[in-house]
Amino acid sequence: MNNPLYDTMFAPHAGKDTVFLHLPEGGVITHDAFVRRAAQLAHAVRGMGVKAGDRVAVQVEKCPDMLALYAACAQMGAIFLPLNTAYTGAELSYFVGDSGAALLVGDPAREDELRTVADASGAVFATLSSAGGSLSDAADGQDETFETVARDEDDLAAFLYTSGTTGRSKGAMLTQKNLISNAATLTELWRFTSDDVLLHALPIFHTHGLFVATNVMLIAGGAMVFMPKLDVDQLIDWMPRATAMMGVPTFYTRLLDDARFDRDLTANMRLFISGSAPLLADTHVAFEARTGHRILERYGMTETNMNTSNPYAGERRAGTVGLPLPDVELRVADADGVELPRGETGVVEVRGDNVFAGYWNMPEKTAEEMREDGFFITGDLGVQDEAGYVTIVGRGKDLIISGGYNIYPKELELVLDAQDGVMESAVVGIPHADLGEVPLAVLVPQAGAQVDLDAVKAAVGMALARFKQPREYRIVEELPRNTMGKVQKVALRAEYGG
Ligand code: MCA
Ligand code: AMP
């Protein structure tokens, strides 16, 4: 193999006239057409000066060409760096600058703003969307074959930025091997084949929609119903023609809220998979009562892809994330990395080909989270039972997961603390029926000052993506602290969490 990622995921599809993407708005894209389009895009991207090893930052609405751009980057050895479409210009500037991206591909609707971002860090700018753009124009008419650039399995394939407890996002570097090994394991474990039709309503800028859902279907050779976003009507419309679905817990609670969703509608489905956030045992139970299907829950992270999964054939235990994957070593450890006896709660650590190569340009951060023996410290608190099932019982890291998106309180607190009249702030997650958790901000005014909440909200709106913004604000005289002076977020959650 001269380029393991391309040769595993994409090359086998050349010449196949089977359906790869069903487009809900009408039409299909075959496997062969997809591979040919990727080659055209690879020519276009190379024409913009991108070479193997360069980063290609992409903030584009979900569309077939965006997926083909992932394949194009694999074929030309460039590093694919997808970004949440909700990110503001301020957030994007950091990602493009930090990664040193050679090319920023953005939505034509935000061309002026994004071109400024690209210019500021010396990146070339191009546009792409389902309705076209300068990159699609440059690709149209190009040769439909492209000579695959040789790569090694340890070469980098993608960067995914993940926030952190310091408030500064880190570029997780994923190698070809990370992606291939995990997708191959999941394909086999979950028994995906070319007969499968996956309902794909997740975004493709995160691990779940791209490296789990899409990579698994590429290896299996099956089809995806490629929906722009979660739309319950569309899911219900396509369900009788599909065999599987992957989603965050909000997908499942929203389906259960719809009376049309029942046993008959799901009769053709063989598998429902949930991840990215805790699935309530209640949801699991209600889902089985309504449909007869037991949701299969799994657990992973940007840095590691997937680590555990409930079994396909064995018992799927509600409230657990299942067993370590066959090629992932997992231990529940104490603060020194020493494995604890089964049944005791500790930090989940994992080792295997799935574990990333480190954070871009942050060797000290990488070292902090990596043990000398190669185990990665996830920061999740877990417990493993005698049979090996893992339950995530909490997070050692200060993290809010809202509708499957991660929000690090520190990032919000830094913005809030900088506002006029604010002395300090604390952000905590409070329960939310639809999204699991949402952020609530507690502000302490400076002595004698007034906090202008409208001005604070406006500033937060400029700085941070909408999904990160606090849903509620409280103004208090002081924050609860322990004897060490540390803010007691547990107390804040108890007070405001309803
Ligand atoms: C949208 N909004 C949100 C979220 N999504 N607010 C908080 N949390 C969210 N997740 C806000 C919008 O800004 C907007 O605000 C309003 O909600 C409606 O937006 P819309 O786009 O219509 O929302 P939606 O379509 O209902 O989306 C909710 C969703 C979506 C379906 C839960 O967020 C989603 O697809 N989440 C999946 C995320 C995901 O793929 N995570 C995987 C990460 P306003 O109206 O005020 O403007 S990978 C990962 O975690 C690991 C590796 C793993 O294990 O998989
Ligand atoms: P991310 O940084 O987006 O990769 O999010 C990874 C985090 O999501 C993990 O460290 C967990 O805290 C959480 N997570 C993912 N899947 C699950 C799950 N099935 N149950 C509980 N938490 C999960």
Coordinates of C-alpha atoms and ligand atoms in Angstrom, one line a residue:
M1 CA 0.0 0.0 0.0
N2 CA 1.4 3.4 -0.8
N3 CA -1.2 5.5 1.0
P4 CA -3.0 3.3 3.6
L5 CA -5.9 5.7 4.3
Y6 CA -6.7 6.3 0.7
D7 CA -6.1 2.7 -0.3
T8 CA -8.4 1.4 2.5
M9 CA -11.2 3.9 2.5
F10 CA -11.5 5.2 -1.1
A11 CA -9.5 3.4 -3.8
P12 CA -11.6 0.2 -3.5
H13 CA -14.7 2.2 -4.6
A14 CA -13.4 3.2 -8.0
G15 CA -15.5 1.8 -10.7
K16 CA -18.4 0.7 -8.4
D17 CA -21.8 1.9 -9.5
T18 CA -23.4 1.2 -6.1
V19 CA -25.0 4.0 -4.1
F20 CA -22.8 5.8 -1.6
L21 CA -24.9 8.8 -0.8
H22 CA -28.7 9.1 -0.9
L23 CA -29.5 12.8 -1.0
P24 CA -32.8 13.6 0.7
E25 CA -33.3 16.5 -1.6
G26 CA -33.2 14.0 -4.5
G27 CA -30.7 11.9 -6.3
V28 CA -27.8 9.7 -5.4
I29 CA -24.0 9.7 -5.7
T30 CA -22.4 6.4 -6.5
H31 CA -19.2 5.2 -5.0
D32 CA -17.4 5.7 -8.3
A33 CA -18.8 9.2 -8.8
F34 CA -17.6 10.1 -5.3
V35 CA -14.1 8.9 -5.9
R36 CA -13.9 10.7 -9.3
R37 CA -15.1 13.9 -7.7
A38 CA -12.5 13.6 -5.0
A39 CA -9.8 13.3 -7.7
Q40 CA -11.1 16.5 -9.3
L41 CA -11.0 18.3 -5.9
A42 CA -7.5 17.0 -5.3
H43 CA -6.4 18.7 -8.6
A44 CA -8.1 21.9 -7.6
V45 CA -6.6 22.0 -4.1
R46 CA -3.1 21.3 -5.5
G47 CA -3.7 24.1 -8.0
M48 CA -4.1 26.4 -5.0
G49 CA -0.6 25.5 -3.8
V50 CA -1.4 22.9 -1.2
K51 CA 1.2 20.1 -0.8
A52 CA 1.4 16.9 1.1
G53 CA 1.5 17.6 4.9
D54 CA -0.2 21.0 4.6
R55 CA -3.3 21.7 6.6
V56 CA -6.6 22.3 4.8
A57 CA -9.0 24.1 7.1
V58 CA -12.7 23.6 6.1
Q59 CA -15.7 25.4 7.6
V60 CA -18.5 24.4 5.2
E61 CA -22.1 23.3 5.6
K62 CA -22.5 19.6 5.3
C63 CA -22.6 18.7 1.6
P64 CA -21.2 15.9 -0.7
D65 CA -18.4 18.0 -1.9
M66 CA -17.2 18.6 1.7
L67 CA -17.0 14.9 2.2
A68 CA -15.2 14.5 -1.2
L69 CA -12.7 17.1 0.0
Y70 CA -11.8 14.8 2.9
A71 CA -11.1 12.1 0.3
A72 CA -9.2 14.5 -1.8
C73 CA -7.0 15.5 1.1
A74 CA -6.3 11.8 1.8
Q75 CA -5.4 11.2 -1.8
M76 CA -3.0 14.1 -1.9
G77 CA -1.6 13.6 1.6
A78 CA -2.9 16.9 2.9
I79 CA -4.2 17.1 6.5
F80 CA -7.9 17.6 6.7
L81 CA -9.0 20.1 9.4
P82 CA -12.8 20.4 9.6
L83 CA -14.3 23.1 11.7
N84 CA -17.7 23.6 13.4
T85 CA -19.9 25.8 11.1
A86 CA -21.0 27.6 14.3
Y87 CA -17.6 29.1 15.0
T88 CA -17.3 32.8 14.8
G89 CA -14.6 34.7 12.9
A90 CA -12.7 35.2 16.2
E91 CA -12.7 31.5 16.9
L92 CA -11.7 30.6 13.3
S93 CA -8.8 33.1 13.4
Y94 CA -7.2 31.1 16.2
F95 CA -7.6 27.7 14.4
V96 CA -6.3 28.9 11.1
G97 CA -3.4 30.8 12.7
D98 CA -2.5 28.0 15.1
S99 CA -2.6 25.2 12.6
G100 CA -0.7 27.3 10.0
A101 CA -3.3 26.1 7.4
A102 CA -2.2 26.6 3.8
L103 CA -5.8 26.8 2.6
L104 CA -9.1 27.9 4.3
V105 CA -12.2 26.6 2.6
G106 CA -15.3 28.5 3.7
D107 CA -19.0 29.1 3.0
P108 CA -19.6 31.6 0.2
A109 CA -22.2 33.3 2.4
R110 CA -19.4 34.4 4.8
E111 CA -16.8 35.1 2.1
D112 CA -15.7 38.6 3.2
E113 CA -15.3 37.7 6.9
L114 CA -13.5 34.4 6.2
R115 CA -11.2 35.9 3.5
T116 CA -10.0 38.4 6.2
V117 CA -9.3 35.5 8.5
A118 CA -7.3 33.6 5.8
D119 CA -5.4 36.7 4.8
A120 CA -4.4 37.5 8.4
S121 CA -2.5 34.2 8.6
G122 CA -1.3 33.9 5.1
A123 CA -3.7 31.1 4.0
V124 CA -5.2 30.9 0.6
F125 CA -9.0 31.2 0.6
A126 CA -11.6 29.4 -1.4
T127 CA -15.4 28.8 -1.1
L128 CA -17.5 25.6 -1.2
S129 CA -21.1 24.8 -0.6
S130 CA -23.9 22.6 -1.9
A131 CA -24.7 25.5 -4.3
G132 CA -21.0 25.7 -5.5
G133 CA -18.1 28.1 -4.9
S134 CA -14.7 28.8 -6.1
L135 CA -13.2 25.5 -5.1
S136 CA -16.0 23.5 -6.9
D137 CA -15.6 25.7 -9.9
A138 CA -11.9 25.0 -9.9
A139 CA -12.6 21.2 -9.6
D140 CA -15.2 21.1 -12.4
G141 CA -13.6 19.9 -15.6
Q142 CA -10.5 18.6 -13.9
D143 CA -9.2 15.1 -14.7
E144 CA -11.2 12.5 -12.8
T145 CA -8.2 10.5 -11.8
F146 CA -5.4 11.7 -9.5
E147 CA -2.1 10.0 -8.8
T148 CA -2.3 9.1 -5.1
V149 CA 0.5 10.6 -3.1
A150 CA 2.5 8.0 -1.1
R151 CA 2.0 8.2 2.7
D152 CA 2.9 6.1 5.7
E153 CA 0.4 4.9 8.3
D154 CA 2.1 7.1 10.9
D155 CA 1.7 10.3 8.7
L156 CA -0.9 12.7 9.9
A157 CA -4.3 12.6 8.2
A158 CA -6.4 15.1 10.2
F159 CA -6.4 17.7 12.9
L160 CA -9.5 18.2 15.1
Y161 CA -9.4 21.1 17.5
T162 CA -10.7 20.3 21.0
S163 CA -11.0 22.8 23.8
G164 CA -9.4 22.3 27.1
T165 CA -9.6 23.2 30.7
T166 CA -7.2 26.1 30.1
G167 CA -9.6 27.6 27.6
R168 CA -7.1 27.3 24.8
S169 CA -8.1 24.9 22.0
K170 CA -5.6 22.2 21.1
G171 CA -5.2 20.6 17.7
A172 CA -5.4 16.9 18.1
M173 CA -3.2 15.2 15.5
L174 CA -4.7 12.0 14.1
T175 CA -2.6 9.6 12.0
Q176 CA -3.8 7.4 9.2
K177 CA -3.3 4.4 11.4
N178 CA -5.6 6.0 14.1
L179 CA -8.4 6.4 11.7
I180 CA -8.0 3.1 9.8
S181 CA -7.6 0.9 12.8
N182 CA -10.6 2.2 14.7
A183 CA -12.9 2.2 11.7
A184 CA -12.0 -1.3 10.8
T185 CA -12.6 -2.5 14.4
L186 CA -16.0 -0.8 14.6
T187 CA -17.1 -2.1 11.2
E188 CA -16.5 -5.6 12.2
L189 CA -17.8 -5.2 15.8
W190 CA -21.1 -3.6 14.6
R191 CA -21.3 -5.9 11.6
F192 CA -21.6 -3.3 8.9
T193 CA -21.6 -4.6 5.3
S194 CA -22.3 -3.3 1.8
D195 CA -26.0 -4.1 2.5
D196 CA -26.3 -1.4 5.1
V197 CA -28.0 2.0 4.7
L198 CA -27.0 4.4 7.5
L199 CA -29.1 7.4 8.4
H200 CA -26.5 10.1 8.6
A201 CA -27.8 13.3 10.2
L202 CA -24.7 14.2 12.3
P203 CA -22.3 17.0 11.4
I204 CA -19.2 15.9 9.6
F205 CA -16.8 18.2 11.3
H206 CA -16.4 16.0 14.4
T207 CA -15.3 12.5 15.2
H208 CA -18.7 11.0 15.5
G209 CA -20.1 12.0 12.0
L210 CA -16.8 11.7 10.1
F211 CA -14.4 9.2 11.7
V212 CA -17.0 6.9 13.1
A213 CA -20.1 7.1 10.8
T214 CA -18.5 7.9 7.5
N215 CA -15.3 5.9 7.9
V216 CA -17.2 2.8 8.9
M217 CA -19.5 3.1 5.9
L218 CA -16.5 3.6 3.6
I219 CA -14.9 0.4 4.9
A220 CA -18.2 -1.5 4.8
G221 CA -19.0 -0.2 1.3
G222 CA -22.6 0.6 2.3
A223 CA -24.7 3.7 1.7
M224 CA -25.6 6.7 3.8
V225 CA -28.7 8.8 3.7
F226 CA -26.8 12.1 3.8
M227 CA -29.0 14.6 5.6
P228 CA -27.8 18.2 6.1
K229 CA -28.7 18.1 9.8
L230 CA -31.0 16.5 12.3
D231 CA -34.6 16.7 11.0
V232 CA -37.0 14.2 12.6
D233 CA -39.4 14.3 9.7
Q234 CA -36.6 13.3 7.3
L235 CA -35.4 10.5 9.6
I236 CA -39.0 9.2 9.9
D237 CA -39.4 9.4 6.1
W238 CA -36.2 7.4 5.4
M239 CA -36.3 5.0 8.4
P240 CA -38.2 2.2 6.5
R241 CA -35.5 2.2 3.8
A242 CA -32.5 2.2 6.2
T243 CA -30.8 -0.4 8.4
A244 CA -28.9 1.7 11.0
M245 CA -28.5 5.0 12.6
M246 CA -25.8 6.8 14.7
G247 CA -26.7 9.8 16.8
V248 CA -26.1 11.7 20.0
P249 CA -28.7 11.2 22.8
T250 CA -30.7 14.2 21.6
F251 CA -31.5 12.3 18.4
Y252 CA -33.1 9.5 20.5
T253 CA -35.1 11.8 22.8
R254 CA -36.4 13.8 19.9
L255 CA -37.5 10.6 18.0
L256 CA -39.2 9.4 21.2
D257 CA -41.1 12.7 21.3
D258 CA -42.7 11.8 18.0
A259 CA -45.7 9.5 18.1
R260 CA -45.0 8.2 14.5
F261 CA -41.8 6.6 15.8
D262 CA -42.7 3.1 16.7
R263 CA -42.1 -0.6 16.2
D264 CA -43.5 -0.7 12.6
L265 CA -41.5 2.3 11.5
T266 CA -38.2 0.7 12.7
A267 CA -38.9 -2.8 11.5
N268 CA -36.2 -2.7 8.8
M269 CA -33.6 -1.2 11.2
R270 CA -31.0 -3.5 12.7
L271 CA -29.0 -1.1 14.8
F272 CA -29.2 2.2 16.7
I273 CA -25.9 3.5 18.1
S274 CA -25.6 6.4 20.6
G275 CA -22.5 8.3 21.8
S276 CA -20.7 11.6 22.4
A277 CA -22.7 12.2 25.6
P278 CA -24.3 10.0 28.3
L279 CA -27.5 8.3 27.2
L280 CA -29.9 8.2 30.1
A281 CA -30.9 4.7 31.2
D282 CA -34.5 6.0 31.0
T283 CA -34.1 6.8 27.3
H284 CA -32.7 3.4 26.7
V285 CA -35.6 1.7 28.5
A286 CA -38.3 3.9 26.8
F287 CA -36.7 3.3 23.4
E288 CA -36.8 -0.5 23.8
A289 CA -40.4 -0.3 25.0
R290 CA -41.4 1.7 22.0
T291 CA -39.5 0.0 19.2
G292 CA -38.2 -3.4 20.6
H293 CA -34.6 -2.2 19.8
R294 CA -31.9 -1.9 22.4
I295 CA -29.7 1.2 21.7
L296 CA -26.0 0.3 21.5
E297 CA -24.0 2.9 23.5
R298 CA -20.3 3.4 22.9
Y299 CA -17.7 5.9 24.2
G300 CA -14.9 7.8 22.7
M301 CA -13.0 11.1 22.4
T302 CA -11.5 13.2 19.7
E303 CA -8.0 12.2 20.8
T304 CA -8.8 8.5 20.8
N305 CA -11.7 7.8 18.4
M306 CA -13.7 5.1 20.0
N307 CA -12.6 3.2 23.2
T308 CA -15.5 1.1 24.3
S309 CA -18.7 -0.3 22.9
N310 CA -21.6 -2.4 24.1
P311 CA -21.6 -5.7 22.2
Y312 CA -23.5 -6.4 19.1
A313 CA -24.7 -9.9 20.0
G314 CA -24.2 -9.9 23.8
E315 CA -25.9 -7.9 26.5
R316 CA -26.3 -4.1 25.9
R317 CA -26.3 -2.8 29.4
A318 CA -28.2 0.5 29.8
G319 CA -26.2 3.2 31.6
T320 CA -22.9 1.6 30.6
V321 CA -20.6 2.3 27.6
G322 CA -19.8 -1.4 27.2
L323 CA -16.5 -3.2 27.0
P324 CA -13.1 -2.0 25.8
L325 CA -12.8 -2.5 22.0
P326 CA -10.8 -5.6 21.1
D327 CA -7.7 -3.6 20.2
V328 CA -7.9 -1.0 22.9
E329 CA -6.4 -1.5 26.3
L330 CA -8.3 0.3 29.0
R331 CA -7.6 0.7 32.7
V332 CA -9.4 2.6 35.5
A333 CA -6.5 4.1 37.4
D334 CA -5.6 6.3 40.3
A335 CA -4.0 9.7 40.0
D336 CA -0.6 8.0 39.5
G337 CA -1.8 5.8 36.7
V338 CA -1.9 2.7 38.8
E339 CA -4.8 0.4 37.9
L340 CA -7.5 0.1 40.5
P341 CA -9.4 -3.1 41.4
R342 CA -12.6 -3.7 39.5
G343 CA -15.5 -1.9 41.0
E344 CA -13.5 1.1 42.1
T345 CA -13.9 4.5 40.5
G346 CA -10.9 6.2 38.9
V347 CA -9.7 7.9 35.7
V348 CA -10.2 6.0 32.5
E349 CA -6.9 5.6 30.6
V350 CA -6.5 4.0 27.2
R351 CA -3.8 2.7 24.9
G352 CA -3.8 1.4 21.3
D353 CA -3.5 2.3 17.7
N354 CA -6.6 4.5 18.1
V355 CA -4.7 7.0 20.4
F356 CA -3.6 10.2 18.6
A357 CA -0.1 11.4 18.0
G358 CA -0.3 14.4 20.3
Y359 CA -1.4 18.1 20.3
W360 CA 0.0 20.3 17.5
N361 CA 2.8 22.4 18.7
M362 CA 2.0 21.7 22.4
P363 CA 4.4 18.9 23.5
E364 CA 4.0 19.9 27.1
K365 CA 0.2 19.5 26.9
T366 CA 0.6 16.1 25.2
A367 CA 3.1 15.0 27.9
E368 CA 0.6 16.0 30.6
E369 CA -2.0 13.7 29.3
M370 CA 0.2 10.8 28.2
R371 CA 1.7 8.2 30.6
E372 CA 5.2 7.0 29.9
D373 CA 3.8 3.5 29.1
G374 CA 1.7 5.0 26.3
F375 CA -1.7 5.2 28.1
F376 CA -3.7 8.4 27.4
I377 CA -5.4 10.0 30.4
T378 CA -9.0 10.7 29.2
G379 CA -10.1 12.8 32.1
D380 CA -13.3 10.8 32.4
L381 CA -14.1 9.1 35.6
G382 CA -15.2 5.5 35.3
V383 CA -15.7 2.2 36.9
Q384 CA -15.4 -1.2 35.4
D385 CA -17.4 -4.2 36.7
E386 CA -16.3 -7.8 36.9
A387 CA -17.5 -8.6 33.4
G388 CA -15.5 -5.7 32.1
Y389 CA -18.4 -3.3 31.3
V390 CA -17.4 0.4 31.8
T391 CA -19.6 3.0 33.3
I392 CA -18.7 6.7 32.9
V393 CA -19.6 8.2 36.3
G394 CA -18.4 11.7 35.8
R395 CA -15.6 13.9 34.5
G396 CA -12.4 14.8 36.2
K397 CA -12.2 17.7 33.7
D398 CA -14.5 20.7 33.9
L399 CA -16.6 20.1 30.8
I400 CA -20.2 20.6 29.7
I401 CA -21.6 18.5 26.9
S402 CA -24.6 20.1 25.2
G403 CA -26.3 18.2 22.5
G404 CA -23.1 16.3 21.9
Y405 CA -20.9 19.5 21.6
N406 CA -18.2 20.1 24.2
I407 CA -18.1 23.4 26.0
Y408 CA -15.2 24.2 28.3
P409 CA -16.3 26.6 31.1
K410 CA -12.9 28.1 31.2
E411 CA -13.2 29.4 27.6
L412 CA -16.5 31.2 28.6
E413 CA -15.1 32.5 31.9
L414 CA -12.1 34.1 30.1
V415 CA -14.5 36.1 27.9
L416 CA -16.9 36.9 30.8
D417 CA -14.1 38.1 33.1
A418 CA -12.9 40.5 30.5
Q419 CA -16.2 42.4 30.3
D420 CA -16.7 45.8 31.9
G421 CA -18.0 45.7 35.4
V422 CA -17.3 41.9 35.8
M423 CA -14.9 41.0 38.6
E424 CA -15.1 37.3 38.1
S425 CA -17.3 34.6 36.7
A426 CA -18.0 30.9 36.9
V427 CA -19.8 28.7 34.3
V428 CA -21.5 25.5 35.2
G429 CA -23.7 23.0 33.3
I430 CA -27.3 22.7 34.3
P431 CA -29.7 19.9 33.1
H432 CA -31.6 20.5 29.9
A433 CA -34.3 18.1 28.7
D434 CA -33.4 18.3 25.0
L435 CA -29.6 18.9 25.0
G436 CA -28.6 17.1 28.2
E437 CA -26.8 20.1 29.7
V438 CA -26.5 23.8 28.9
P439 CA -24.2 26.4 30.4
L440 CA -25.3 28.9 33.1
A441 CA -23.0 31.8 33.9
V442 CA -22.6 33.3 37.4
L443 CA -21.2 36.8 37.4
V444 CA -19.7 38.8 40.3
P445 CA -19.7 42.5 39.7
Q446 CA -16.7 44.7 40.5
A447 CA -17.1 46.7 43.7
G448 CA -19.6 49.5 43.1
A449 CA -20.1 48.6 39.4
Q450 CA -23.2 47.5 37.5
V451 CA -23.0 44.6 35.0
D452 CA -24.8 45.5 31.8
L453 CA -26.1 42.0 30.8
D454 CA -27.1 43.0 27.3
A455 CA -23.6 44.3 26.7
V456 CA -22.1 41.1 28.1
K457 CA -24.3 38.9 25.9
A458 CA -23.4 40.9 22.8
A459 CA -19.7 40.5 23.5
V460 CA -20.1 36.8 24.2
G461 CA -22.0 36.6 20.8
M462 CA -19.0 38.1 19.0
A463 CA -16.5 35.9 20.6
L464 CA -18.1 32.5 20.9
A465 CA -20.2 30.1 18.8
R466 CA -23.9 30.2 19.6
F467 CA -24.0 26.7 21.1
K468 CA -21.4 27.7 23.7
Q469 CA -23.2 30.8 24.9
P470 CA -24.7 30.6 28.4
R471 CA -28.5 30.0 28.3
E472 CA -28.9 31.7 31.7
Y473 CA -27.1 34.3 33.7
R474 CA -27.1 35.0 37.5
I475 CA -25.5 37.9 39.3
V476 CA -24.2 37.2 42.8
E477 CA -22.1 39.0 45.3
E478 CA -19.6 36.3 45.7
L479 CA -18.8 32.8 44.5
P480 CA -18.8 29.8 46.9
R481 CA -15.2 28.8 47.6
N482 CA -13.6 26.0 49.6
T483 CA -10.9 26.6 52.1
M484 CA -8.2 26.5 49.4
G485 CA -10.0 29.4 47.6
K486 CA -11.2 27.2 44.7
V487 CA -14.6 28.0 43.3
Q488 CA -17.1 25.2 44.3
K489 CA -18.9 24.4 41.1
V490 CA -20.7 21.5 42.7
A491 CA -22.4 24.1 45.0
L492 CA -23.3 26.3 42.1
R493 CA -24.8 23.4 40.2
A494 CA -26.7 22.3 43.3
E495 CA -28.1 25.9 43.6
Y496 CA -29.0 26.6 40.0
G497 CA -29.3 23.2 38.5
G498 CA -33.0 23.0 39.3
Ligands
MCA1 C1 -27.7 23.8 18.1 N1 -27.8 24.7 19.1 C2 -27.2 24.3 20.2 C3 -26.7 23.0 19.9 N2 -27.0 22.8 18.6 N3 -27.1 24.8 21.5 C4 -26.5 24.1 22.4 N4 -25.9 22.8 22.1 C5 -26.1 22.3 20.9 N5 -25.5 21.1 20.6 C6 -28.5 26.0 19.1 C7 -28.2 26.9 17.8 O1 -27.1 27.7 18.1 C8 -29.5 27.6 17.7 O2 -29.6 28.7 18.6 C9 -30.6 26.6 18.1 O3 -29.9 25.7 19.0 C10 -31.2 25.8 17.0 O4 -30.1 25.4 16.1 P1 -30.3 24.2 15.1 O5 -29.0 24.0 14.3 O6 -31.6 24.2 14.4 O7 -30.2 23.0 16.2 P2 -30.6 21.5 16.0 O8 -30.6 21.1 14.6 O9 -31.8 21.2 16.8 O10 -29.3 20.8 16.7 C11 -29.2 20.2 17.9 C12 -28.4 18.9 17.7 C13 -27.1 19.3 17.0 C14 -29.1 18.0 16.8 C15 -28.3 18.3 19.0 O11 -26.4 20.2 17.9 C16 -26.2 18.1 16.7 O12 -26.3 17.5 15.6 N6 -25.3 17.7 17.6 C17 -24.4 16.6 17.4 C18 -23.0 17.1 17.8 C19 -22.0 16.0 17.4 O13 -21.9 15.5 16.4 N7 -21.1 15.7 18.4 C20 -20.1 14.7 18.3 C21 -18.8 15.3 18.7 P3 -30.4 30.0 18.4 O14 -31.8 29.5 17.9 O15 -30.4 30.7 19.7 O16 -29.7 30.7 17.3 S1 -17.6 14.0 18.6 C22 -17.5 13.4 20.2 O17 -18.1 14.0 21.0 C23 -16.8 12.2 20.6 C24 -15.6 11.9 19.9 C25 -17.8 11.0 20.5 O18 -17.7 10.2 21.4 O19 -18.5 10.9 19.5
AMP2 P1 -14.8 15.2 22.5 O1 -13.8 16.1 23.2 O2 -15.8 15.9 21.7 O3 -14.1 14.2 21.8 O4 -15.7 14.6 23.6 C1 -15.3 13.4 24.3 C2 -16.0 13.3 25.6 O5 -17.4 13.1 25.4 C3 -15.5 12.2 26.4 O6 -14.3 12.5 27.1 C4 -16.6 11.9 27.4 O7 -16.6 12.8 28.5 C5 -17.8 12.2 26.5 N1 -18.5 11.0 25.9 C6 -18.4 10.5 24.7 N2 -19.2 9.4 24.6 C7 -19.8 9.3 25.8 C8 -20.8 8.4 26.4 N3 -21.3 7.4 25.6 N4 -21.1 8.5 27.6 C9 -20.6 9.5 28.4 N5 -19.8 10.4 27.9 C10 -19.4 10.3 26.7

